[in-house]
PDB file of C-alpha atoms in Angstrom:
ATOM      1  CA  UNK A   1       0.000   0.000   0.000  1.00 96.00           C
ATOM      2  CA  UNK A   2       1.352   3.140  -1.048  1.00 97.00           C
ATOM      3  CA  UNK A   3      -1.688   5.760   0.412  1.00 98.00           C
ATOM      4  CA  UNK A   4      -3.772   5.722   3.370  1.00 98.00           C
ATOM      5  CA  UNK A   5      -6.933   4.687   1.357  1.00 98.00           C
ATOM      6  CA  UNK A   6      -4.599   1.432   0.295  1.00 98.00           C
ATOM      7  CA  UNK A   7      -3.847   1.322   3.709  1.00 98.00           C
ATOM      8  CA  UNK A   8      -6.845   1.024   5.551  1.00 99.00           C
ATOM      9  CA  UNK A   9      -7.951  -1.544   2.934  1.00 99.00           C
ATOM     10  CA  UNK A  10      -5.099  -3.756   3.354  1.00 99.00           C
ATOM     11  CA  UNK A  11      -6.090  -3.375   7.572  1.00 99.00           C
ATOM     12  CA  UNK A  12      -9.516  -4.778   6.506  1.00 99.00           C
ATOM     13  CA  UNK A  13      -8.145  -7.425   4.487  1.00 99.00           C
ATOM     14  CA  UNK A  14      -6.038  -8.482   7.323  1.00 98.00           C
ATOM     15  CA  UNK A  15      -9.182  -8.449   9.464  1.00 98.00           C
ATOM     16  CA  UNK A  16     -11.446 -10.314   7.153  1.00 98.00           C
ATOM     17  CA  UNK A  17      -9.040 -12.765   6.186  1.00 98.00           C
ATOM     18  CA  UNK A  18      -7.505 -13.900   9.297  1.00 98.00           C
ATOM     19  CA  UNK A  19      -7.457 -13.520  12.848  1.00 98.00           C
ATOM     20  CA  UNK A  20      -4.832 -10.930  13.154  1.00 98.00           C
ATOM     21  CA  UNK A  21      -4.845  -7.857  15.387  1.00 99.00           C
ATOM     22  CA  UNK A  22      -4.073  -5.472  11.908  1.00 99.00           C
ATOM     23  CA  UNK A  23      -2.660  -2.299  12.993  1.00 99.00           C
ATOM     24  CA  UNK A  24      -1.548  -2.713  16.673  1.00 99.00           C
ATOM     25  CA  UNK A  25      -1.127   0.710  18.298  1.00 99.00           C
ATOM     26  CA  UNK A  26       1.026  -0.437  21.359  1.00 98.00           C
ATOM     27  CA  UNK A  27      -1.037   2.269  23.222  1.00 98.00           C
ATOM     28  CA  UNK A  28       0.215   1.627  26.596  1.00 98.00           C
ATOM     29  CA  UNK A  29       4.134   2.109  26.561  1.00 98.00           C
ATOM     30  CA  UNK A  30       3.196   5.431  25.461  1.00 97.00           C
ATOM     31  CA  UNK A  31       6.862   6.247  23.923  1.00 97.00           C
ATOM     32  CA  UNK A  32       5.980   4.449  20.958  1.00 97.00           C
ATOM     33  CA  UNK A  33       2.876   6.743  19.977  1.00 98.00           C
ATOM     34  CA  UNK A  34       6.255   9.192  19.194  1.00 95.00           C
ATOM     35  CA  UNK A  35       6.678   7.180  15.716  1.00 95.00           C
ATOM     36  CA  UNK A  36       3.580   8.641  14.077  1.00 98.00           C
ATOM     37  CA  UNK A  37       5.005  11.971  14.327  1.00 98.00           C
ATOM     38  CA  UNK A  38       8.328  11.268  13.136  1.00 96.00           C
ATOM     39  CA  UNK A  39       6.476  10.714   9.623  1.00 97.00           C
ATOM     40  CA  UNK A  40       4.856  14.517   8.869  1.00 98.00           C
ATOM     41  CA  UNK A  41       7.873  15.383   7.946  1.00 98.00           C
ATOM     42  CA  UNK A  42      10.011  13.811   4.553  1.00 98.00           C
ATOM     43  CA  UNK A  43       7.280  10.669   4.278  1.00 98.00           C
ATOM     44  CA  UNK A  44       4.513  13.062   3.986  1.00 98.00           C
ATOM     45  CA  UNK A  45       5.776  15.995   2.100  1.00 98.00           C
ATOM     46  CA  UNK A  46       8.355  14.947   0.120  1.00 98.00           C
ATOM     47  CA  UNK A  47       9.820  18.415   1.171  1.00 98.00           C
ATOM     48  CA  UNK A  48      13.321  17.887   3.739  1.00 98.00           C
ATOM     49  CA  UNK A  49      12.542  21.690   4.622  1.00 98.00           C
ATOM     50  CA  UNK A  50       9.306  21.219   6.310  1.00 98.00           C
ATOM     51  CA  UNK A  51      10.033  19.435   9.345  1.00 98.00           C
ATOM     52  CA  UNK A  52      12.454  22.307  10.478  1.00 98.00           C
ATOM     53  CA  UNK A  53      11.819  24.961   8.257  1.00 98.00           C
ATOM     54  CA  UNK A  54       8.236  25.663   6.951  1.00 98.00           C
ATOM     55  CA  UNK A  55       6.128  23.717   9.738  1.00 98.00           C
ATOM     56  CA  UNK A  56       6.956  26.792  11.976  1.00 98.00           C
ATOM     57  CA  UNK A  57       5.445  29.012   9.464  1.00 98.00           C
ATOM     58  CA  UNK A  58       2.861  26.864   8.075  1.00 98.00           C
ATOM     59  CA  UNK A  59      -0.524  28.297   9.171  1.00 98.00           C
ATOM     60  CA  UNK A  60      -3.071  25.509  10.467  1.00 98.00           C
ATOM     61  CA  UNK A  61      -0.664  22.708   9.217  1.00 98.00           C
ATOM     62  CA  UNK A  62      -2.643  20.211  10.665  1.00 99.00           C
ATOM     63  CA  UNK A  63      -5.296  21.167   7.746  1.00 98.00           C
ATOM     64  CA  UNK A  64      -6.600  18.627   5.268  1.00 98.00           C
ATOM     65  CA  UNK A  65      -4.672  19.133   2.337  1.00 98.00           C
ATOM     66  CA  UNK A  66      -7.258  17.095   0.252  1.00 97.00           C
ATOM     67  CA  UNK A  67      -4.365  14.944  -1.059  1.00 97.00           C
ATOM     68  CA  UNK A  68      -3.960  12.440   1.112  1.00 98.00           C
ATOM     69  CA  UNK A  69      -0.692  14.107   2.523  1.00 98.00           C
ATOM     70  CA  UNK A  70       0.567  16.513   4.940  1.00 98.00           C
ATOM     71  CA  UNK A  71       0.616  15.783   9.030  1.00 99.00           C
ATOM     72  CA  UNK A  72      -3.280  14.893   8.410  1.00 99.00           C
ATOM     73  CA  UNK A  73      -2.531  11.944   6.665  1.00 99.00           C
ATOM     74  CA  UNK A  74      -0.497  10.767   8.763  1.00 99.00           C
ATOM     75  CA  UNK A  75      -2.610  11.100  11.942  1.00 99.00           C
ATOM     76  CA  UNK A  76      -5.687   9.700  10.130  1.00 99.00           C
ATOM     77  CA  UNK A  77      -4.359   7.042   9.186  1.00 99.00           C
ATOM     78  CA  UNK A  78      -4.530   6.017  13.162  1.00 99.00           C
ATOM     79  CA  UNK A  79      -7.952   7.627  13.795  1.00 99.00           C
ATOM     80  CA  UNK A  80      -9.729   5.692  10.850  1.00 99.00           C
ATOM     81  CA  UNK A  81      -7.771   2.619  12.020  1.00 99.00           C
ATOM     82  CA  UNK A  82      -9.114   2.857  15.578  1.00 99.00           C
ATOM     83  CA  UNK A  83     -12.534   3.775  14.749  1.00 99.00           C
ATOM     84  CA  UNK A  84     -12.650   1.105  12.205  1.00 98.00           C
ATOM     85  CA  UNK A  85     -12.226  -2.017  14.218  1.00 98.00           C
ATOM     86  CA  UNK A  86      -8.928  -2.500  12.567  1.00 99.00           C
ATOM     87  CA  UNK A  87      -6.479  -2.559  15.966  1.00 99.00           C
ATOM     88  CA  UNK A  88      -6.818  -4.302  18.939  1.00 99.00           C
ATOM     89  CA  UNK A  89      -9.703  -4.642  21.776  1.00 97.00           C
ATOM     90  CA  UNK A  90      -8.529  -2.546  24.414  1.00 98.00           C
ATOM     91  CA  UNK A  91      -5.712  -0.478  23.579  1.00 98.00           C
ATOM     92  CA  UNK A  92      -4.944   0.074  27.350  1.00 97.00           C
ATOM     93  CA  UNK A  93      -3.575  -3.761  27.734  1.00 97.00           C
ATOM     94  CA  UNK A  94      -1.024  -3.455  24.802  1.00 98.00           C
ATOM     95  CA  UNK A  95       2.486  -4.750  25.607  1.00 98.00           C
ATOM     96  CA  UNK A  96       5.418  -3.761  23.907  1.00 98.00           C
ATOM     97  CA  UNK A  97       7.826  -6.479  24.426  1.00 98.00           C
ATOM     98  CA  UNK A  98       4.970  -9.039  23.871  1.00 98.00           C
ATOM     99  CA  UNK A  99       4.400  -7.709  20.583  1.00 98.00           C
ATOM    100  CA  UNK A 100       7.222  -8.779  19.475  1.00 98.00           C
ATOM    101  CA  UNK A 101       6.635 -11.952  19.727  1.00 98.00           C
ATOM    102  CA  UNK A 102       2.857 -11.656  18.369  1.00 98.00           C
ATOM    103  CA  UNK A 103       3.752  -9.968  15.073  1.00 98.00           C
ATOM    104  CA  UNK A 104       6.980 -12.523  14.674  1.00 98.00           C
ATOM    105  CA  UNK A 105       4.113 -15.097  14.766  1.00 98.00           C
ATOM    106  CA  UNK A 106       1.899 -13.612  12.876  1.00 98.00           C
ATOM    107  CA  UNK A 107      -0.738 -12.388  15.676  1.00 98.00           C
ATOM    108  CA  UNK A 108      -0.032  -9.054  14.599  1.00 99.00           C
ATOM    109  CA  UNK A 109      -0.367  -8.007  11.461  1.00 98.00           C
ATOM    110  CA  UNK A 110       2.136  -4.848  11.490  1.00 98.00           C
ATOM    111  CA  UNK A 111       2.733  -1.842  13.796  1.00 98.00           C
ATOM    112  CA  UNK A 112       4.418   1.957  13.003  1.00 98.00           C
ATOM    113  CA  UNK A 113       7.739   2.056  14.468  1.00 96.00           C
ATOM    114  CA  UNK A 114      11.141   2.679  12.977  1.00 91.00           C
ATOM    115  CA  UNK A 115      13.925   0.744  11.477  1.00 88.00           C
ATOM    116  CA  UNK A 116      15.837   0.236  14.676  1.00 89.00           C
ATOM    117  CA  UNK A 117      12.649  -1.748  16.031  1.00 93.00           C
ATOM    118  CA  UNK A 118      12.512  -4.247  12.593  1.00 90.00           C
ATOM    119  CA  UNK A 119      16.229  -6.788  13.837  1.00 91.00           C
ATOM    120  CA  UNK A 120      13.968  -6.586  17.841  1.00 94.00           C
ATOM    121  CA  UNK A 121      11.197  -8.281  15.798  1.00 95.00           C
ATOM    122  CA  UNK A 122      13.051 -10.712  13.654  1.00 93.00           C
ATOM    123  CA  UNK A 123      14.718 -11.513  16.710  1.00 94.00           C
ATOM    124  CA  UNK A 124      11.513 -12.441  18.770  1.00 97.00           C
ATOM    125  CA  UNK A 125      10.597 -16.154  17.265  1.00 97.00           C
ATOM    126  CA  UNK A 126      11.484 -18.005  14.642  1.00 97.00           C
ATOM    127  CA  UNK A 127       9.629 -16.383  11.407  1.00 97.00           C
ATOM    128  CA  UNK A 128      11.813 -13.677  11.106  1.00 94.00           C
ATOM    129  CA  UNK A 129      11.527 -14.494   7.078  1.00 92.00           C
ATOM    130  CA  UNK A 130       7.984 -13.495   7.377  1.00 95.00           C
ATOM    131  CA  UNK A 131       8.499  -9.934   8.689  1.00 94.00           C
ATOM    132  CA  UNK A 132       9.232  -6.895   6.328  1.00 92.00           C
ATOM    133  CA  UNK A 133       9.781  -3.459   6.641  1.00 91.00           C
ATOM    134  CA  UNK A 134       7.224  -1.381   4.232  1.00 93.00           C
ATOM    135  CA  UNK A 135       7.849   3.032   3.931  1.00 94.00           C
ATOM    136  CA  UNK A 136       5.108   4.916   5.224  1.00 97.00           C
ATOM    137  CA  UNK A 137       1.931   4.520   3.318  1.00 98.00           C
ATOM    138  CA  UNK A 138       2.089   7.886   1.781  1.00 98.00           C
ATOM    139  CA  UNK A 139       2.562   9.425  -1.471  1.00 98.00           C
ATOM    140  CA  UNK A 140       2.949  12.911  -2.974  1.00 98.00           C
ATOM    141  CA  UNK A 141       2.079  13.217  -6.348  1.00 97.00           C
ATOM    142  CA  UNK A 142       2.798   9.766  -7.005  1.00 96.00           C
ATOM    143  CA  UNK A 143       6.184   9.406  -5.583  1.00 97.00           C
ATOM    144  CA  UNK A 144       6.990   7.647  -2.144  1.00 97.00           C
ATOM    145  CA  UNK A 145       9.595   9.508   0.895  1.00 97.00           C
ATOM    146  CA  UNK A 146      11.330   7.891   3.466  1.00 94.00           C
ATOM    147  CA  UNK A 147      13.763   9.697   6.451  1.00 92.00           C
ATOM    148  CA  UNK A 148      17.333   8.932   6.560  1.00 87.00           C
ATOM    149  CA  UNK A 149      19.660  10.054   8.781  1.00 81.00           C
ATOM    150  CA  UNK A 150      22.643   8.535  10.735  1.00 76.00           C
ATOM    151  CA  UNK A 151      21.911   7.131  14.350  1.00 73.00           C
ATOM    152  CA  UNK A 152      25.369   7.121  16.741  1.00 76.00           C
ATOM    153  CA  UNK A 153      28.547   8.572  15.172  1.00 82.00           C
ATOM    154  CA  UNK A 154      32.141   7.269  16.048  1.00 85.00           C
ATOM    155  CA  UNK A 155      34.852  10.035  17.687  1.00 88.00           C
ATOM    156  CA  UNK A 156      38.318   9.566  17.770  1.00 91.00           C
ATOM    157  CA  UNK A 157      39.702  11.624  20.607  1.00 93.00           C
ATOM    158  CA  UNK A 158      41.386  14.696  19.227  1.00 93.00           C
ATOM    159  CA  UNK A 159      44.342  13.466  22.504  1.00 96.00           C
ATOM    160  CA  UNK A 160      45.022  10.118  21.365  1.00 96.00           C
ATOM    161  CA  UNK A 161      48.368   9.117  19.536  1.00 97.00           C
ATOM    162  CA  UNK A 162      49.221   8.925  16.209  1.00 96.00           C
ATOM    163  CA  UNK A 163      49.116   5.393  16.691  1.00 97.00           C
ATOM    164  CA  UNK A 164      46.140   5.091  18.206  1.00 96.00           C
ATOM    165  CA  UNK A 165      44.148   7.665  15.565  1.00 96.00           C
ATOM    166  CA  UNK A 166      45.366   4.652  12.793  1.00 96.00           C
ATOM    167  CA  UNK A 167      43.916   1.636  14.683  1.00 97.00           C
ATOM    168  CA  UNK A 168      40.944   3.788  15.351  1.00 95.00           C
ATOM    169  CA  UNK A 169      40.850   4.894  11.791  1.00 94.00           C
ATOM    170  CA  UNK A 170      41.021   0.961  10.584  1.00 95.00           C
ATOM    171  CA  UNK A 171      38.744  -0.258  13.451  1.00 95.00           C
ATOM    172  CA  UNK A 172      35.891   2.510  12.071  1.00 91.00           C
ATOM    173  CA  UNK A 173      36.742   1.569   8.106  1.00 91.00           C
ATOM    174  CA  UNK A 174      35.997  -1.782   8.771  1.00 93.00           C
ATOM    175  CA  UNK A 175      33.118  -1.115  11.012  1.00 88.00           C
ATOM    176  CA  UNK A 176      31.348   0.788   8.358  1.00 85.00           C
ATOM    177  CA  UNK A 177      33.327  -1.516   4.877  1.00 87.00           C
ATOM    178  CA  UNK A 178      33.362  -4.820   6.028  1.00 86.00           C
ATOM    179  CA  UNK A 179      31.680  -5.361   9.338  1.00 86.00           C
ATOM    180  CA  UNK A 180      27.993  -6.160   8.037  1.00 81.00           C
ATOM    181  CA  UNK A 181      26.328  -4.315  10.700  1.00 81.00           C
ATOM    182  CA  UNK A 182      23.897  -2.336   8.577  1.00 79.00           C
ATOM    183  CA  UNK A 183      23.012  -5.297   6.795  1.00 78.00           C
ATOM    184  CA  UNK A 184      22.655  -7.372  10.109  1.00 77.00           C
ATOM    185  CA  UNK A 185      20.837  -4.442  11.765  1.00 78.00           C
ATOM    186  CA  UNK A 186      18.042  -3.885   9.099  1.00 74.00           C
ATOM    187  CA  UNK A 187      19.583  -0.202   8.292  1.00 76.00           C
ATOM    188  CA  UNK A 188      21.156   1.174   5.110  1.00 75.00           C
ATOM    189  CA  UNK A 189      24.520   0.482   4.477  1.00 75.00           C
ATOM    190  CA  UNK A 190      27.089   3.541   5.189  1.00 77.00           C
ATOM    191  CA  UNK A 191      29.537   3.450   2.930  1.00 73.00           C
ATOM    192  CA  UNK A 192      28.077   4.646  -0.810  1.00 76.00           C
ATOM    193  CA  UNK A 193      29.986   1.257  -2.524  1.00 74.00           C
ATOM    194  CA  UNK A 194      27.580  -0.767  -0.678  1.00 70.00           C
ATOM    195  CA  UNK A 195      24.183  -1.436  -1.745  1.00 73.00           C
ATOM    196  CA  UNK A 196      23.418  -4.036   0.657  1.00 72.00           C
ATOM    197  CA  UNK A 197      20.281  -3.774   2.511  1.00 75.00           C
ATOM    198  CA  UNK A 198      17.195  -5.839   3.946  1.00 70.00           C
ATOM    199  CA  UNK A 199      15.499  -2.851   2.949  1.00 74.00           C
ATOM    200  CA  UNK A 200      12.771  -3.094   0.240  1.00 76.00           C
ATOM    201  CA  UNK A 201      12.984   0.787  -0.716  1.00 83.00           C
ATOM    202  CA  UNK A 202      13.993   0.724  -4.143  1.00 83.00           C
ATOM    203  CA  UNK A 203      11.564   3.241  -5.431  1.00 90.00           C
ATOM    204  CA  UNK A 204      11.459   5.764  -2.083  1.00 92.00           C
ATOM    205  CA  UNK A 205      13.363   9.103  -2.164  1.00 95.00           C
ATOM    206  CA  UNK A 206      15.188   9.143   0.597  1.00 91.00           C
ATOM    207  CA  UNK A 207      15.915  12.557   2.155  1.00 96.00           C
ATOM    208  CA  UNK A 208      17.154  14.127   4.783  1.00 95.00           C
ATOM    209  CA  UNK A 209      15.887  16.957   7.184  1.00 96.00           C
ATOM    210  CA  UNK A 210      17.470  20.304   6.539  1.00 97.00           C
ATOM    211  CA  UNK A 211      18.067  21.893   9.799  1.00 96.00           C
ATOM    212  CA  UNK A 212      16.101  25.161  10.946  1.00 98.00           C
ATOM    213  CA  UNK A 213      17.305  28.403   9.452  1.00 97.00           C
ATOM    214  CA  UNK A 214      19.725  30.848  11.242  1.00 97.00           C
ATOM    215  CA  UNK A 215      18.440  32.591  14.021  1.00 97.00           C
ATOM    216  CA  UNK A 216      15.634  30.007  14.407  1.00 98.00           C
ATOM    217  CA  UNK A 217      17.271  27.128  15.962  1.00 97.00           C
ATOM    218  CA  UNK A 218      15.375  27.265  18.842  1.00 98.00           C
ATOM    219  CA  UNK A 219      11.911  28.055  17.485  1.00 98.00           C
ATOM    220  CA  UNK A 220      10.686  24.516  16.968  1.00 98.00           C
ATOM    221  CA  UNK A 221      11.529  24.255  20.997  1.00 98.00           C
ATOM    222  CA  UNK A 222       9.416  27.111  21.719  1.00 98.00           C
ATOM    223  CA  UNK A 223       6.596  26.605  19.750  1.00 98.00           C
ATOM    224  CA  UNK A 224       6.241  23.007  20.506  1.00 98.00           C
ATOM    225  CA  UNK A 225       6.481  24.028  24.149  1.00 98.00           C
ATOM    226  CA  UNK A 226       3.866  26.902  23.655  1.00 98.00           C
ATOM    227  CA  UNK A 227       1.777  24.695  21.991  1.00 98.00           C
ATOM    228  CA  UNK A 228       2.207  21.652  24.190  1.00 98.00           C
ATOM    229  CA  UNK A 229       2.182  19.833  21.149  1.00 98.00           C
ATOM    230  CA  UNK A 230       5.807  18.681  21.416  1.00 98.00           C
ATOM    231  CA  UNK A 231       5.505  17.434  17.664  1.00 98.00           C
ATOM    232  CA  UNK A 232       8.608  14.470  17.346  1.00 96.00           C
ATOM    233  CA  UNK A 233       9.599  15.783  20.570  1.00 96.00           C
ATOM    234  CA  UNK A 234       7.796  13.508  23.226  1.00 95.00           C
ATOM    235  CA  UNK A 235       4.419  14.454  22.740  1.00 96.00           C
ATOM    236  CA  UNK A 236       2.964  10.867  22.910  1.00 98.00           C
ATOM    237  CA  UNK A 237      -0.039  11.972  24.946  1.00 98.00           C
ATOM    238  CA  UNK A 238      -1.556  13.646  21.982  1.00 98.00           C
ATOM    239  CA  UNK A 239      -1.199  10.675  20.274  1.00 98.00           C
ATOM    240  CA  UNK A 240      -2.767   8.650  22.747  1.00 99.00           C
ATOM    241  CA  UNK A 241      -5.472  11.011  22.675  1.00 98.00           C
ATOM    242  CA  UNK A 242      -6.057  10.320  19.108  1.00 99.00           C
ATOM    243  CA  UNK A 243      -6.555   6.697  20.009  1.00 99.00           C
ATOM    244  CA  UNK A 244      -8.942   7.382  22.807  1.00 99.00           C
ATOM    245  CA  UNK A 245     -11.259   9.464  21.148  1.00 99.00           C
ATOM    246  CA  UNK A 246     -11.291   7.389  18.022  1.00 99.00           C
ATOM    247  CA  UNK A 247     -12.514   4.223  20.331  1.00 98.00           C
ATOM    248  CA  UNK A 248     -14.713   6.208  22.272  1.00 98.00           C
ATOM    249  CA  UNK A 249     -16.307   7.922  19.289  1.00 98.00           C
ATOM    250  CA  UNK A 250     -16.632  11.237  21.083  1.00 98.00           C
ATOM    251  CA  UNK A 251     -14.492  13.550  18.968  1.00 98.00           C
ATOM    252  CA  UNK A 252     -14.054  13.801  15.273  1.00 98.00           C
ATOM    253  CA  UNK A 253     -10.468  13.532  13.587  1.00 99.00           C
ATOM    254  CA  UNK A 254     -11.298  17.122  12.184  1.00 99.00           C
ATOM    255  CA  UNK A 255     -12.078  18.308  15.248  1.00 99.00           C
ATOM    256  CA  UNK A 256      -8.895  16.938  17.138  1.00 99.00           C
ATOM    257  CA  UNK A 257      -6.656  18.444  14.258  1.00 99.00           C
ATOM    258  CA  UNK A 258      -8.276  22.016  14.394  1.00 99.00           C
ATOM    259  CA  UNK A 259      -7.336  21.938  18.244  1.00 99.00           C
ATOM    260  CA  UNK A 260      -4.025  21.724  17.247  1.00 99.00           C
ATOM    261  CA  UNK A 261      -4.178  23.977  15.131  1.00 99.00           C
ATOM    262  CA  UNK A 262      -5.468  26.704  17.348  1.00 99.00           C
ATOM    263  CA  UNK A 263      -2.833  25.597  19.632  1.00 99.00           C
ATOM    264  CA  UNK A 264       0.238  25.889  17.147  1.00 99.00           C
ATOM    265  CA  UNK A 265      -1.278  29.921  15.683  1.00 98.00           C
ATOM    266  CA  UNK A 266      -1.585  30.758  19.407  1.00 98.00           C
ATOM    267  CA  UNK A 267       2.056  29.311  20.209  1.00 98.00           C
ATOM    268  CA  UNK A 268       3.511  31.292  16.657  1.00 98.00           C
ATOM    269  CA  UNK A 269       1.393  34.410  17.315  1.00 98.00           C
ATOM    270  CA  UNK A 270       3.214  34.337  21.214  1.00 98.00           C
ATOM    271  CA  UNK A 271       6.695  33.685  19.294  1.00 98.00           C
ATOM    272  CA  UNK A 272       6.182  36.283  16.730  1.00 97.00           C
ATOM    273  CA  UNK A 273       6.233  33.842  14.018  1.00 97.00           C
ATOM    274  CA  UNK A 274       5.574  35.276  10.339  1.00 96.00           C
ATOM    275  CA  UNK A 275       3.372  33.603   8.237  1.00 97.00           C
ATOM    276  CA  UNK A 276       4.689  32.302   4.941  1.00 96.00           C
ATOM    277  CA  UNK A 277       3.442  29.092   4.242  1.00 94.00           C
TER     278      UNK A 277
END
């Protein structure tokens, strides 16, 4: 599935066809609700200046687009799942480690998380053959995005010997050359000679985030904390919300998003923001 539409229908599928949990939200850890905003940015624009740059001057940009795109998408994507049937009975008895196991078996039929959490579930029974890693089911006009960045970086202490910068030198070359790691650890591969990859992403863009402009470093901070949206920044318990209201059937999606929205022009309007986008 490459949109939500295509999405949600391959949920049903899942739900008509076998006895599956579809989409399981893993409601209860709560950190884990922080993966659904990780993908407003690059998945669902196709633009690596959003995230950092025009978000913060984006007016209502928790609007429906109309496009399937855009931070909507992405959040209604979990609404409509919820709301639908399509995740599990009571979201406030998920487990995280035990879905591990359940999706490795095939009790689950996926979850949103990131890369890292793809070797955790391959690792968890003995069907780790059965268990892919799919980009976000978003497109923008027509094309697929995915996020890719670098996780820890290796230092070689500025101090050390000569000798010692060489081993390190050889120790990181072969690390990132020869090692496997990547490969082993579900990621891309580091070093551009190297196409080896579990990954099935051979027609996603990926990009990077640009970081914020100059003199507005900190303005993501501020209005996330104005807002108390905290947008990729530990705000899981609007997430959760999401969940809870889509169960309980006693707020629309369009009504949670223009909350936000009134919360992120009240949080740019107390920053000074300009309006551009």
């Amino acid at each position: 599935p490459k949109t939500p539409d295509e999405f949600i229908d391959a949920l049903k599928k899942i739900k008509d066809k076998t006895d599956a949990i579809p989409l399981y939200t893993n409601y209860a850890a709560g950190w884990t609700m922080g993966a659904w905003d990780a993908y407003i940015g690059n998945n669902a624009t196709g633009d690596n200046t959003y995230f950092n740059q025009k978000l913060l001057h984006t007016k209502d940009p928790f609007k429906d687009y109309g496009d399937g795109t855009h931070p909507y998408a992405v959040y209604k994507i979990l609404y409509d799942a919820v709301a639908g049937g399509l995740t599990e009975d009571d979201y406030s008895t998920t487990d995280w480690e035990g879905s591990k196991s359940m999706l490795n078996n095939g009790q689950i039929g996926c979850m949103v998380l990131g890369s890292w959490a793809y070797p955790q579930m391959e690792a968890a029974g003995e069907n780790a053959d059965d268990i892919g890693y799919m980009p976000f089911p978003i497109s923008v006009n027509g094309e697929q995005y995915a996020s890719a960045g670098a996780d820890y970086s290796y230092g070689i202490n500025v101090n050390a010997s000569d000798d010692e910068k060489q081993a390190a030198l050889i120790f990181v070359k072969w690390m990132t050359e020869k090692s496997g790691f990547s490969y082993n650890e579900d990621g891309l591969p580091v070093a551009k000679s190297s196409s080896d990859t579990k990954l099935d992403f051979s027609n996603v863009t990926f990009l990077e985030d640009e970081p914020a402009v100059e003199g507005e470093e900190d303005l993501l901070n501020a209005l996330n904390a104005d807002s108390e949206l905290n947008v990729n920044n530990g705000g899981n318990d609007k997430i959760q919300a999401i969940i809870e209201h889509a169960a309980n059937g006693d707020e629309s999606f369009d009504d949670i998003m223009n909350e936000w929205n009134q919360k992120w022009t009240d949080a740019q309007e107390s920053e000074g923001v300009e309006i551009t986008e």
